[in-house]
Amino acid sequence: MEPLIRLTGIAAPLPAANVDTDVIMPKQFLKGIDREGLRDGVFHFLRFAGDGSPRPDFILNRGPWRGASILVTGPNFGCGSSREHAVWGLRQLGIRAILGTTFGGIFFDNCLNNGILALGLPPDDLAVLLRLAEDPAHNRLTIDLPAQTLLGDDGTCVAFALDARRKEALLRGHDAIAATLEEANAIQSFEKAHHQANPWLA
Amino acid sequence: MTPRTLYDKLVDSHTVRALDDDGLVLLYVDRTVLNEYTSPQAFSGLREAGRKVWSPSSALMVVDHVNPTAPARVPEMADAGAALQTSYFARNAADFGIELFDQMSPDQGIEHVVMAEQGRVLPGMVVAAGDSHTTTYGALGALGYGIGTSDIEHYLATQTLPYRRLRTLRIVLDGVPGPGVTPKDIIMGVVRAIGADGATGAAVEFQGPAVEAMSVEGRMTLCNMIVEAGARGALVAPDAQVLDYLRGRPGAPTGALWEAAAEAWLGLRSDPDAPFDREARLDVSTLVPLVTWGTSPDQAEAVDGAVPDPATEPDPVKRRGMERALAYMGLAPGTPLAAIPVSHAFIGSCTNARIEDLRSAAQVLRGRRVAPGVQAIVVPGSTRVRAQAEAEGLADIFRAAGFSWRQSGCSMCLAMNDDVLGPGDRCASSTNRNFEGRQGPGARTHLMSPAMVAAAAVAGRICDVRALEA
């Protein structure tokens, strides 16, 4: 997983509520067995018309927001199906951070597992960032993960909270499985006692 | 001892160790079930890192999302993507030593239906799986929750997941449901009341007389669909009904072990004064059958009501969402719901394709015919459910009414197989999600109970099932 430390990029506003993973990655793109080739799937029916041409009304197809690496979203972004393909696709499109108020729980975890910073912010802070993202003159944001701040080039500064473990994981781009396997002995001991206490589970 | 919720007890009893001071723990997970579309990359990851599966016997692999539902089932998948996924799935099962129910197995079905009917989920367990509707297992007193593919890989390699303890939400259901009001209407009523993000990140426990009176399969519908309000877990304390449901199932213990287990399971409940972070109440006697008019599961209205007017919604984000939903659904504010014609009817999914669901739909269809022009299909939740429905004569009722009687699978719930709607098709559906494009690009989905789907199929439009039952 690629570390995320400090990132400057274009923020795109996507303020709709309840944007689900079916919309983020339609099922037509789920027939593979690897993580590749999902770039075109992201927001597919919002981004592309039936003939494959880009829809000019969709924010990521419009000049100042093309190539955005940060999304500023509405509440409950990424709700619905557990499909991690949605997050793999966003990453392949170059998205490194998603700023919102609340997220679908599985989606939120999937983001962390793929090096995307998903941040649930207070509504007032999000409103400030949304206004910046909507303004073509000021839609460039810098995310400073060590300092836990979001900086606009107009001088806006929004601090954010982040639990230490998630921060560390993003900074180091760590392998969660390797970290857990360091606890293999503890897991084995736990398992033995658990099955002794609940022998019908063994 | 500090009083604890059932959720607290399950997390505590599965905590290997704390990972921070704020509720993050390494959680031991007892079981998983894998499907063919969210698991391939997890197995590839294990292969690339040279890792083994910690406990192959704790996992079950079920083909359910991509398999065709045509009445005659064949081992080969005509669709290239489905063939690739199922062949890789079978290879992973063989290489990693995990039991597989492929599409030809007599035990095959939708993963959550199969896990319950096989007795693979038992009270007190923690079960994580790569499907959001894993919350279904709460009906059996097990903490089930959905995970992504990276976490599937983590589970397979370590039998654990890093897990942050959730905030708890108690939902108390009072009252006795009126005629035509099913567990589906009740959970749609809950989601409508609290909103599509009303339980975001919460562990929900359902309590109250309406839950106690509800069948285990009805509780599965509740726990299954509370994820549409964002819940990350759902629980109902196990009772005598749960024991009756589990007794004799292939995975249930027997003899002295059953006696010991049953005693432990009946003790699994929240302490009387255990604190919940939040509480919601709903008197189910106030509900009537519900139908969704929009593209989010919380956009539901009483069947005898009308399509709402976005102009009356003060919240601008919600108002825009309503306008967009109505544009997508091709509906005008004020239209009576019972005047909306349907072209398709679908009974199926992990929410509503169990035997009780099929019985309630068949009861409406007995002696009736699907309206001309409506294409109606019923996809049982598992091959065992299908066999039972045939033995009970339900299949004959569906066929006589003009429904197509299919093989089991997820089917048109997310339409990853060939059961796909076309643009503008309008479907009465017993499923859980009415998202844009979910049943096919441009397809329009109205969520409702299986009995209401049957009524809509007969009427050729959305129809109050109470009018047919009278």
XYZ file of C-alpha atoms in Angstrom:
672
model
C 0.000 0.000 0.000
C 1.362 3.397 -1.016
C 1.872 5.713 1.974
C -0.058 8.963 2.224
C 1.783 11.749 4.004
C 1.242 15.116 2.387
C -0.903 15.601 -0.672
C -1.775 18.660 -2.726
C -4.500 18.204 -5.275
C -7.721 19.373 -6.816
C -10.844 18.815 -4.731
C -14.076 18.027 -6.556
C -17.509 18.632 -4.990
C -19.924 15.670 -4.976
C -22.409 16.812 -2.363
C -25.258 14.308 -2.996
C -26.433 12.181 -0.059
C -26.325 8.367 -0.001
C -24.054 7.863 -3.023
C -23.926 4.053 -2.971
C -21.274 1.636 -4.179
C -23.562 0.554 -7.051
C -23.206 4.091 -8.393
C -19.486 4.305 -7.617
C -18.759 0.966 -9.307
C -21.637 -0.525 -11.318
C -21.923 -4.303 -11.388
C -20.890 -4.452 -15.067
C -17.310 -4.082 -13.826
C -17.375 -6.802 -11.190
C -16.817 -9.850 -13.340
C -13.050 -10.047 -12.952
C -10.846 -11.927 -10.505
C -8.195 -9.233 -10.053
C -8.096 -5.600 -8.981
C -7.247 -4.179 -12.393
C -9.173 -2.346 -15.081
C -11.622 -0.572 -12.791
C -10.717 3.012 -13.696
C -13.436 3.354 -16.318
C -15.965 1.786 -13.992
C -15.862 4.613 -11.446
C -19.140 6.600 -11.555
C -19.494 5.002 -14.970
C -23.047 6.030 -15.789
C -22.465 9.520 -14.413
C -19.176 9.974 -16.270
C -20.023 8.484 -19.643
C -22.955 8.683 -22.055
C -24.292 5.571 -23.783
C -21.851 6.018 -26.689
C -18.876 6.147 -24.310
C -18.310 9.894 -24.604
C -17.728 11.859 -21.381
C -20.832 13.562 -19.999
C -19.957 17.284 -19.886
C -22.243 17.875 -16.881
C -20.406 15.476 -14.552
C -18.042 17.261 -12.228
C -14.973 15.075 -12.845
C -15.328 15.729 -16.592
C -15.277 19.508 -16.179
C -12.105 21.552 -16.700
C -11.093 22.733 -13.252
C -11.984 19.396 -11.605
C -10.541 16.997 -14.170
C -7.789 15.023 -12.505
C -9.092 15.684 -8.997
C -7.449 13.586 -6.286
C -9.764 14.660 -3.462
C -13.554 14.272 -3.311
C -15.782 16.360 -1.062
C -18.923 14.293 -0.597
C -22.394 14.353 0.919
C -23.517 12.262 3.903
C -23.428 8.447 3.863
C -21.031 8.251 0.917
C -20.216 4.670 -0.085
C -23.275 3.053 1.482
C -24.607 -0.266 0.215
C -22.763 -3.259 -1.157
C -19.414 -4.323 0.336
C -17.712 -4.323 -3.074
C -14.116 -3.162 -2.576
C -13.971 -2.745 -6.352
C -15.446 0.713 -5.712
C -12.382 1.720 -3.710
C -9.891 0.033 -6.046
C -11.467 1.956 -8.918
C -11.325 5.292 -7.073
C -7.673 4.673 -6.312
C -6.990 3.838 -9.973
C -8.677 7.108 -10.917
C -6.181 8.884 -8.667
C -8.372 9.588 -5.640
C -6.334 9.705 -2.418
C -8.747 11.382 -0.011
C -12.516 11.551 0.474
C -13.861 14.247 2.738
C -17.422 13.847 4.010
C -19.523 13.747 7.140
C -20.484 10.066 7.342
C -19.565 7.024 5.240
C -20.845 3.541 4.630
C -18.967 1.477 7.240
C -17.518 -1.196 4.967
C -16.522 1.424 2.399
C -14.771 3.425 5.110
C -12.703 0.386 6.141
C -12.001 -0.473 2.509
C -10.564 3.033 1.974
C -8.078 2.608 4.789
C -7.074 -0.817 3.474
C -6.187 0.806 0.150
C -4.396 3.912 1.301
C -7.267 6.357 0.801
C -7.896 8.854 3.577
C -11.658 8.858 4.267
C -12.421 11.605 6.746
C -15.691 12.158 8.575
C -15.766 15.876 9.411
C -18.205 18.056 11.343
C -20.859 19.461 8.947
C -19.647 23.046 9.440
C -16.076 22.159 8.470
C -17.308 20.179 5.499
C -19.400 23.133 4.316
C -16.242 25.279 4.244
C -14.379 22.664 2.206
C -17.335 22.189 -0.130
C -17.376 25.913 -0.888
C -13.662 25.786 -1.701
C -14.082 22.710 -3.903
C -16.923 24.373 -5.810
C -14.848 27.481 -6.483
C -12.668 26.929 -9.576
C -10.231 29.571 -8.318
C -9.703 27.919 -4.924
C -10.264 24.197 -5.386
C -6.682 23.193 -4.652
C -6.327 21.618 -1.209
C -3.347 20.354 0.711
C -3.737 17.494 3.145
C -1.043 17.402 5.780
C -1.471 14.069 7.534
C 1.261 14.456 10.195
C -0.164 17.871 11.166
C -3.776 16.663 10.691
C -4.787 19.739 8.748
C -6.518 20.561 5.469
C -5.219 23.737 3.854
C -6.805 25.791 1.125
C -4.621 28.074 -0.996
C -6.807 30.994 0.145
C -5.476 30.489 3.672
C -8.313 28.296 4.943
C -7.113 25.801 7.531
C -9.280 23.008 8.884
C -7.935 20.674 11.546
C -9.172 17.112 11.638
C -9.217 14.285 14.144
C -7.832 10.895 13.206
C -7.150 7.893 15.367
C -3.501 7.082 15.832
C -3.659 3.635 14.303
C -5.264 4.790 11.066
C -2.833 7.666 10.807
C 0.116 5.359 11.296
C -1.229 2.886 8.736
C -1.598 5.619 6.103
C 1.790 7.163 6.868
C 3.598 3.861 6.673
C 1.477 2.176 3.988
C 1.624 -0.895 6.177
C 0.622 -4.513 5.614
C -2.152 -5.166 8.144
C -1.949 -8.939 7.779
C 1.768 -9.031 8.527
C 1.157 -6.908 11.611
C -1.570 -9.240 12.873
C 0.458 -12.370 12.165
C 3.015 -11.060 14.641
C 0.296 -11.873 17.179
C -0.125 -15.454 15.962
C 0.721 -16.979 19.334
C -1.808 -14.814 21.131
C -4.468 -15.735 18.560
C -3.710 -19.438 18.987
C -3.968 -19.232 22.770
C -7.188 -17.297 22.515
C -8.624 -19.792 20.059
C -7.843 -22.735 22.319
C -9.522 -21.169 25.345
C -12.488 -19.980 23.257
C -13.133 -23.466 21.937
C -12.761 -24.999 25.379
C -15.355 -22.587 26.743
C -17.680 -23.161 23.766
C -16.955 -26.743 22.700
C -19.763 -26.689 20.084
C -17.685 -24.181 18.130
C -14.568 -26.319 17.925
C -20.274 -6.134 37.300
C -21.094 -3.243 35.041
C -24.234 -4.084 33.076
C -23.441 -4.913 29.474
C -25.361 -5.136 26.232
C -25.482 -8.369 24.253
C -23.217 -6.637 21.738
C -20.663 -5.821 24.476
C -20.710 -9.438 25.604
C -20.074 -10.775 22.102
C -17.220 -8.348 21.465
C -15.688 -9.000 24.896
C -15.855 -12.769 24.453
C -14.082 -12.498 21.084
C -11.383 -9.963 21.962
C -7.884 -11.355 21.570
C -6.445 -8.090 22.834
C -7.020 -4.353 22.782
C -5.150 -2.474 20.048
C -5.687 1.022 21.443
C -7.410 2.771 24.339
C -10.425 3.764 22.300
C -12.219 0.505 21.541
C -10.048 -0.874 18.770
C -9.524 -4.593 19.376
C -8.152 -7.619 17.585
C -11.419 -9.546 17.234
C -11.519 -13.321 16.859
C -14.002 -14.243 14.134
C -15.569 -17.706 14.288
C -16.797 -18.206 10.744
C -17.081 -16.757 7.273
C -18.864 -17.486 4.040
C -17.283 -16.551 0.733
C -18.879 -15.744 -2.602
C -17.358 -15.805 -6.054
C -17.195 -12.076 -6.690
C -15.790 -10.475 -3.521
C -13.290 -13.245 -2.652
C -11.023 -13.825 -5.716
C -8.607 -10.979 -4.979
C -8.324 -12.137 -1.349
C -7.153 -15.572 -2.452
C -4.796 -14.002 -4.990
C -3.355 -11.907 -2.175
C -2.739 -15.002 -0.051
C -1.034 -16.709 -2.986
C 1.179 -13.712 -3.759
C 2.314 -13.473 -0.122
C 2.684 -17.244 0.267
C 0.165 -17.312 3.116
C -2.127 -20.139 4.215
C -5.716 -20.064 5.420
C -5.688 -20.155 9.234
C -8.730 -22.411 9.609
C -10.164 -23.759 6.345
C -12.983 -25.528 8.211
C -14.246 -22.172 9.535
C -15.117 -21.039 6.003
C -17.705 -22.078 3.464
C -17.714 -21.105 -0.206
C -21.041 -20.604 -1.989
C -21.626 -19.610 -5.608
C -24.604 -17.285 -5.499
C -24.189 -13.907 -7.211
C -23.425 -14.832 -10.828
C -25.188 -18.138 -11.389
C -28.061 -18.217 -13.866
C -31.484 -19.078 -12.443
C -32.820 -20.836 -15.535
C -35.111 -23.715 -14.548
C -32.626 -26.313 -15.845
C -29.264 -25.841 -14.166
C -26.016 -26.737 -15.908
C -22.446 -26.762 -14.552
C -21.067 -24.510 -17.283
C -21.552 -20.746 -17.117
C -22.307 -19.251 -20.518
C -21.171 -15.790 -19.407
C -17.368 -15.490 -19.697
C -16.962 -13.390 -16.551
C -19.134 -15.718 -14.495
C -17.245 -18.737 -15.860
C -13.923 -17.145 -14.903
C -15.118 -16.310 -11.391
C -16.664 -19.716 -10.689
C -13.682 -21.647 -12.048
C -11.243 -19.559 -9.975
C -13.559 -20.008 -6.974
C -13.481 -23.802 -7.367
C -9.705 -23.746 -7.750
C -9.363 -21.683 -4.569
C -11.628 -24.074 -2.675
C -9.505 -27.031 -3.766
C -6.117 -25.349 -3.217
C -6.953 -23.934 0.210
C -9.059 -26.893 1.417
C -12.355 -25.041 1.936
C -15.761 -26.655 1.476
C -17.577 -25.449 -1.662
C -21.267 -25.428 -2.558
C -21.154 -24.737 -6.282
C -24.186 -23.980 -8.395
C -24.922 -27.692 -8.882
C -24.878 -28.558 -5.160
C -28.196 -29.546 -3.501
C -27.104 -27.288 -0.611
C -26.475 -24.275 -2.850
C -28.245 -20.960 -2.434
C -27.781 -17.356 -1.348
C -24.913 -17.322 1.134
C -26.891 -15.931 4.084
C -29.842 -18.262 3.528
C -27.489 -21.243 3.261
C -25.457 -20.381 6.377
C -28.623 -20.232 8.490
C -30.359 -23.290 7.085
C -27.190 -25.376 7.426
C -26.838 -24.383 11.074
C -23.412 -22.929 10.347
C -24.247 -19.788 12.290
C -24.927 -20.373 15.964
C -25.821 -17.955 18.758
C -22.856 -16.206 20.331
C -20.705 -16.419 17.225
C -18.931 -13.612 15.433
C -19.252 -14.026 11.666
C -17.713 -11.669 9.106
C -18.217 -12.028 5.370
C -17.703 -10.111 2.155
C -21.302 -9.078 1.759
C -23.075 -6.216 3.476
C -26.096 -8.348 4.388
C -24.036 -10.501 6.766
C -25.975 -8.642 9.485
C -28.734 -11.222 8.823
C -27.156 -13.552 11.398
C -28.194 -11.256 14.212
C -31.542 -13.042 14.076
C -29.763 -16.093 15.502
C -27.994 -14.120 18.232
C -24.717 -13.987 16.308
C -22.796 -10.814 15.511
C -22.546 -10.777 11.726
C -20.989 -7.959 9.766
C -19.946 -7.204 6.236
C -16.337 -6.629 5.190
C -14.416 -5.811 2.034
C -12.017 -8.036 0.154
C -8.852 -6.865 1.954
C -10.491 -7.822 5.236
C -11.541 -11.205 3.812
C -7.863 -11.808 3.105
C -7.024 -10.674 6.634
C -9.608 -13.055 8.081
C -8.447 -15.993 5.997
C -4.826 -15.478 7.030
C -5.321 -14.707 10.713
C -8.878 -15.707 11.839
C -9.156 -12.177 13.229
C -9.919 -8.623 12.193
C -8.899 -5.298 13.677
C -12.272 -4.062 14.872
C -13.419 -0.824 16.397
C -16.180 -1.237 18.948
C -19.379 0.337 17.647
C -21.859 2.650 19.255
C -25.030 0.820 20.187
C -28.579 1.554 19.106
C -31.559 -0.156 20.670
C -34.610 -0.330 18.428
C -37.708 -1.274 20.372
C -40.653 -2.535 18.354
C -43.977 -2.323 20.154
C -47.457 -3.348 19.162
C -49.059 -5.945 16.935
C -48.822 -5.533 13.160
C -52.091 -5.060 11.321
C -53.319 -7.046 8.300
C -50.838 -7.255 5.426
C -47.978 -5.845 7.518
C -44.992 -8.218 7.387
C -41.467 -8.083 8.863
C -40.406 -6.462 5.559
C -42.871 -3.626 6.091
C -41.648 -3.268 9.659
C -37.977 -2.948 8.704
C -38.866 -0.613 5.829
C -40.789 1.415 8.410
C -37.722 1.506 10.658
C -35.391 2.558 7.811
C -37.868 5.235 6.728
C -38.151 6.534 10.291
C -34.406 6.767 11.036
C -33.123 7.380 7.480
C -30.572 5.688 5.215
C -27.800 6.870 7.545
C -29.826 6.612 10.762
C -27.823 3.673 12.098
C -24.500 4.458 10.419
C -21.683 2.685 12.197
C -23.995 1.333 14.891
C -24.614 -2.079 16.373
C -28.390 -2.392 16.558
C -30.258 -4.590 18.995
C -33.913 -5.203 18.233
C -36.067 -5.636 21.306
C -39.718 -5.478 22.243
C -42.905 -7.501 22.006
C -43.163 -7.283 18.202
C -39.672 -8.790 17.888
C -40.389 -11.530 20.426
C -43.557 -12.463 18.546
C -41.787 -12.500 15.200
C -40.586 -15.767 13.620
C -36.850 -16.368 13.290
C -37.123 -15.912 9.523
C -38.937 -12.611 10.070
C -36.121 -11.505 12.375
C -33.662 -12.395 9.609
C -35.479 -9.924 7.363
C -35.154 -7.245 10.086
C -31.450 -7.859 10.701
C -30.726 -8.248 6.991
C -32.176 -4.918 5.993
C -31.122 -2.720 8.900
C -27.848 -2.420 6.972
C -29.866 -0.143 4.657
C -29.836 2.321 7.546
C -26.056 1.923 7.796
C -25.912 -0.540 10.707
C -22.688 -2.513 11.012
C -24.267 -5.216 13.123
C -27.713 -6.316 14.271
C -28.771 -8.544 17.116
C -31.831 -10.209 18.580
C -31.350 -12.097 21.843
C -31.776 -15.835 21.188
C -34.909 -17.439 22.628
C -36.822 -20.730 22.458
C -37.831 -19.990 18.863
C -34.167 -19.770 17.861
C -33.457 -23.106 19.549
C -36.405 -24.667 17.683
C -35.073 -23.223 14.440
C -31.561 -24.629 14.972
C -32.336 -28.035 16.475
C -31.447 -30.827 14.042
C -29.713 -28.633 11.456
C -26.510 -30.141 10.009
C -24.160 -27.729 11.805
C -25.984 -27.688 15.144
C -24.537 -29.647 18.059
C -26.326 -32.769 19.297
C -26.790 -34.678 22.550
C -25.066 -33.362 25.656
C -23.278 -30.708 23.619
C -26.651 -29.374 22.411
C -27.921 -29.197 26.000
C -24.845 -27.256 27.119
C -25.000 -24.972 24.104
C -28.732 -24.302 24.463
C -28.289 -23.276 28.092
C -25.458 -20.906 27.181
C -27.389 -19.448 24.261
C -30.473 -18.640 26.329
C -28.226 -16.629 28.640
C -27.093 -14.423 25.755
C -28.975 -11.188 26.300
C -28.393 -7.617 27.299
C -28.409 -7.014 31.035
C -31.669 -5.319 32.039
C -30.029 -1.965 32.798
C -27.322 -2.095 30.158
C -26.790 1.352 28.631
C -27.273 1.873 24.900
C -25.835 4.952 23.210
C -29.099 5.661 21.431
C -32.631 4.353 21.307
C -35.444 4.389 18.761
C -38.979 3.082 19.130
C -41.626 2.173 16.623
C -45.168 1.017 17.270
C -45.696 -1.465 14.463
C -49.480 -1.290 14.853
C -49.274 2.170 13.216
C -47.766 0.728 10.020
C -49.467 -0.231 6.787
C -47.770 -2.013 3.859
C -44.949 0.167 2.495
C -43.523 0.763 -0.968
C -40.459 2.739 -2.030
C -40.939 5.489 -4.608
C -37.297 6.619 -4.866
C -33.744 5.343 -5.197
C -32.805 4.994 -1.537
C -34.375 2.362 0.743
C -35.586 5.067 3.124
C -37.662 6.711 0.390
C -40.764 4.703 1.267
C -44.409 5.573 1.676
C -47.637 3.831 2.711
C -49.132 1.949 -0.229
C -52.325 3.972 0.111
C -50.316 7.200 -0.032
C -48.829 9.242 -2.850
C -45.433 10.159 -4.271
C -44.162 12.996 -2.037
C -43.381 16.501 -3.250
C -39.717 17.575 -2.949
C -40.925 21.172 -2.587
C -42.100 20.332 0.936
C -38.630 19.119 2.012
C -36.721 21.850 3.893
C -33.261 20.149 3.802
C -31.646 21.133 0.457
C -29.500 17.980 0.182
C -32.545 15.795 0.813
C -34.651 17.867 -1.582
C -32.114 17.500 -4.390
C -31.983 13.776 -3.650
C -35.762 13.536 -3.934
C -35.813 15.496 -7.208
C -33.113 13.311 -8.665
C -34.866 10.153 -7.483
C -38.184 11.180 -9.013
C -36.508 12.061 -12.300
C -34.805 8.666 -12.377
C -37.981 6.837 -11.367
C -40.111 8.761 -13.871
C -42.636 9.786 -11.234
C -44.496 13.010 -10.535
C -45.231 14.296 -7.016
C -48.767 13.527 -5.876
C -49.177 10.384 -7.967
C -51.022 7.757 -5.916
C -48.598 4.862 -5.414
C -51.363 2.383 -6.236
C -51.681 3.975 -9.692
C -48.093 3.142 -10.727
C -48.007 0.335 -13.309
C -45.288 -2.351 -13.124
C -43.773 -4.352 -15.978
C -41.859 -6.847 -13.816
C -42.188 -8.632 -10.488
C -39.318 -10.262 -8.600
C -39.545 -12.385 -5.484
C -36.094 -13.330 -4.239
C -32.929 -12.122 -2.421
C -31.337 -12.717 0.977
C -33.963 -10.405 2.444
C -37.072 -12.219 1.272
C -36.662 -15.618 -0.381
C -37.074 -17.959 2.563
C -39.902 -20.446 2.845
C -42.117 -18.096 4.879
C -41.693 -15.405 2.225
C -42.709 -17.818 -0.524
C -45.700 -18.971 1.526
C -46.940 -15.425 2.030
C -46.633 -14.618 -1.681
C -48.278 -17.903 -2.714
C -51.185 -17.173 -0.407
C -51.902 -14.026 -2.408
C -51.428 -15.810 -5.739
C -53.608 -18.852 -5.053
C -56.378 -18.869 -7.671
C -55.102 -15.650 -9.285
C -53.181 -14.806 -12.460
C -50.347 -12.395 -13.167
C -51.657 -9.427 -15.180
C -51.025 -9.508 -18.943
C -47.694 -7.936 -19.865
C -46.076 -8.436 -16.461
C -43.000 -10.653 -16.362
C -42.871 -12.286 -12.935
C -40.137 -14.505 -11.532
C -39.600 -16.192 -8.189
C -36.064 -17.177 -7.209
C -35.962 -19.245 -3.998
C -33.256 -18.369 -1.477
C -31.682 -21.809 -1.667
C -32.066 -25.125 -3.441
C -33.417 -26.540 -0.172
C -36.014 -23.782 0.051
C -36.909 -24.537 -3.549
C -37.359 -28.243 -2.782
C -39.457 -27.484 0.274
C -41.665 -25.085 -1.689
C -42.186 -27.769 -4.302
C -43.083 -30.306 -1.610
C -45.600 -27.882 -0.084
C -47.242 -27.208 -3.445
C -46.147 -23.561 -3.497
C -44.258 -23.978 -6.769
C -47.483 -25.152 -8.436
C -49.287 -22.037 -7.209
C -46.542 -19.757 -8.558
C -46.520 -21.550 -11.911
C -50.315 -21.589 -12.206
C -50.356 -17.857 -11.510
C -47.891 -17.230 -14.328
C -44.685 -16.752 -12.333
C -41.500 -18.303 -13.687
C -40.198 -20.780 -11.054
C -36.404 -20.467 -10.974
C -33.278 -22.009 -9.501
C -31.862 -20.215 -6.466
C -29.313 -17.400 -6.383
C -28.998 -13.667 -5.807
C -30.420 -13.042 -9.261
C -32.154 -9.750 -9.942
C -31.365 -8.301 -6.523
C -28.116 -7.007 -7.977
C -28.483 -8.539 -11.428
C -24.954 -9.917 -11.785
C -26.395 -12.915 -13.623
C -28.606 -12.661 -16.701
C -31.724 -11.598 -14.788
C -31.382 -7.933 -15.713
C -34.009 -5.276 -16.351
C -33.903 -2.938 -19.323
C -34.023 0.870 -19.247
C -37.448 2.062 -18.091
C -38.567 -1.355 -16.850
C -40.446 -0.965 -13.579
C -40.188 -3.796 -11.083
C -42.071 -4.678 -7.915
C -39.264 -6.283 -5.928
C -38.882 -8.094 -2.611
C -35.208 -7.070 -2.469
C -33.352 -4.586 -0.281
C -31.933 -1.904 -2.581
C -33.582 0.376 -5.101
C -30.361 2.159 -6.069
C -30.030 3.701 -9.523
C -29.063 1.091 -12.067
C -28.882 -1.741 -9.570
C -31.276 -4.064 -11.419
C -29.990 -2.791 -14.770
C -29.090 0.626 -16.232
C -32.221 2.779 -16.199
C -34.282 0.117 -14.413
C -36.777 1.246 -11.762
C -37.162 -0.740 -8.561
C -39.951 -0.483 -6.003
C -39.138 -2.317 -2.763
C -41.970 -4.053 -0.934
C -42.867 -7.299 0.844
C -43.171 -10.596 -1.067
C -46.959 -10.540 -0.589
C -47.067 -7.011 -2.009
C -44.958 -8.101 -4.997
C -47.478 -10.881 -5.617
C -50.323 -8.364 -5.396
C -48.566 -5.986 -7.806
C -47.958 -8.809 -10.267
C -51.647 -9.690 -10.230
C -52.862 -6.103 -10.501
C -50.243 -4.994 -13.045
C -49.607 -1.984 -10.861
C -48.571 -1.309 -7.277
C -51.431 -2.694 -5.225
C -52.451 -2.760 -1.574
C -52.284 -6.442 -0.632
C -55.028 -5.849 1.929
C -57.497 -5.273 -0.912
C -56.756 -8.757 -2.268
C -56.760 -10.453 1.103
C -60.142 -8.999 2.079
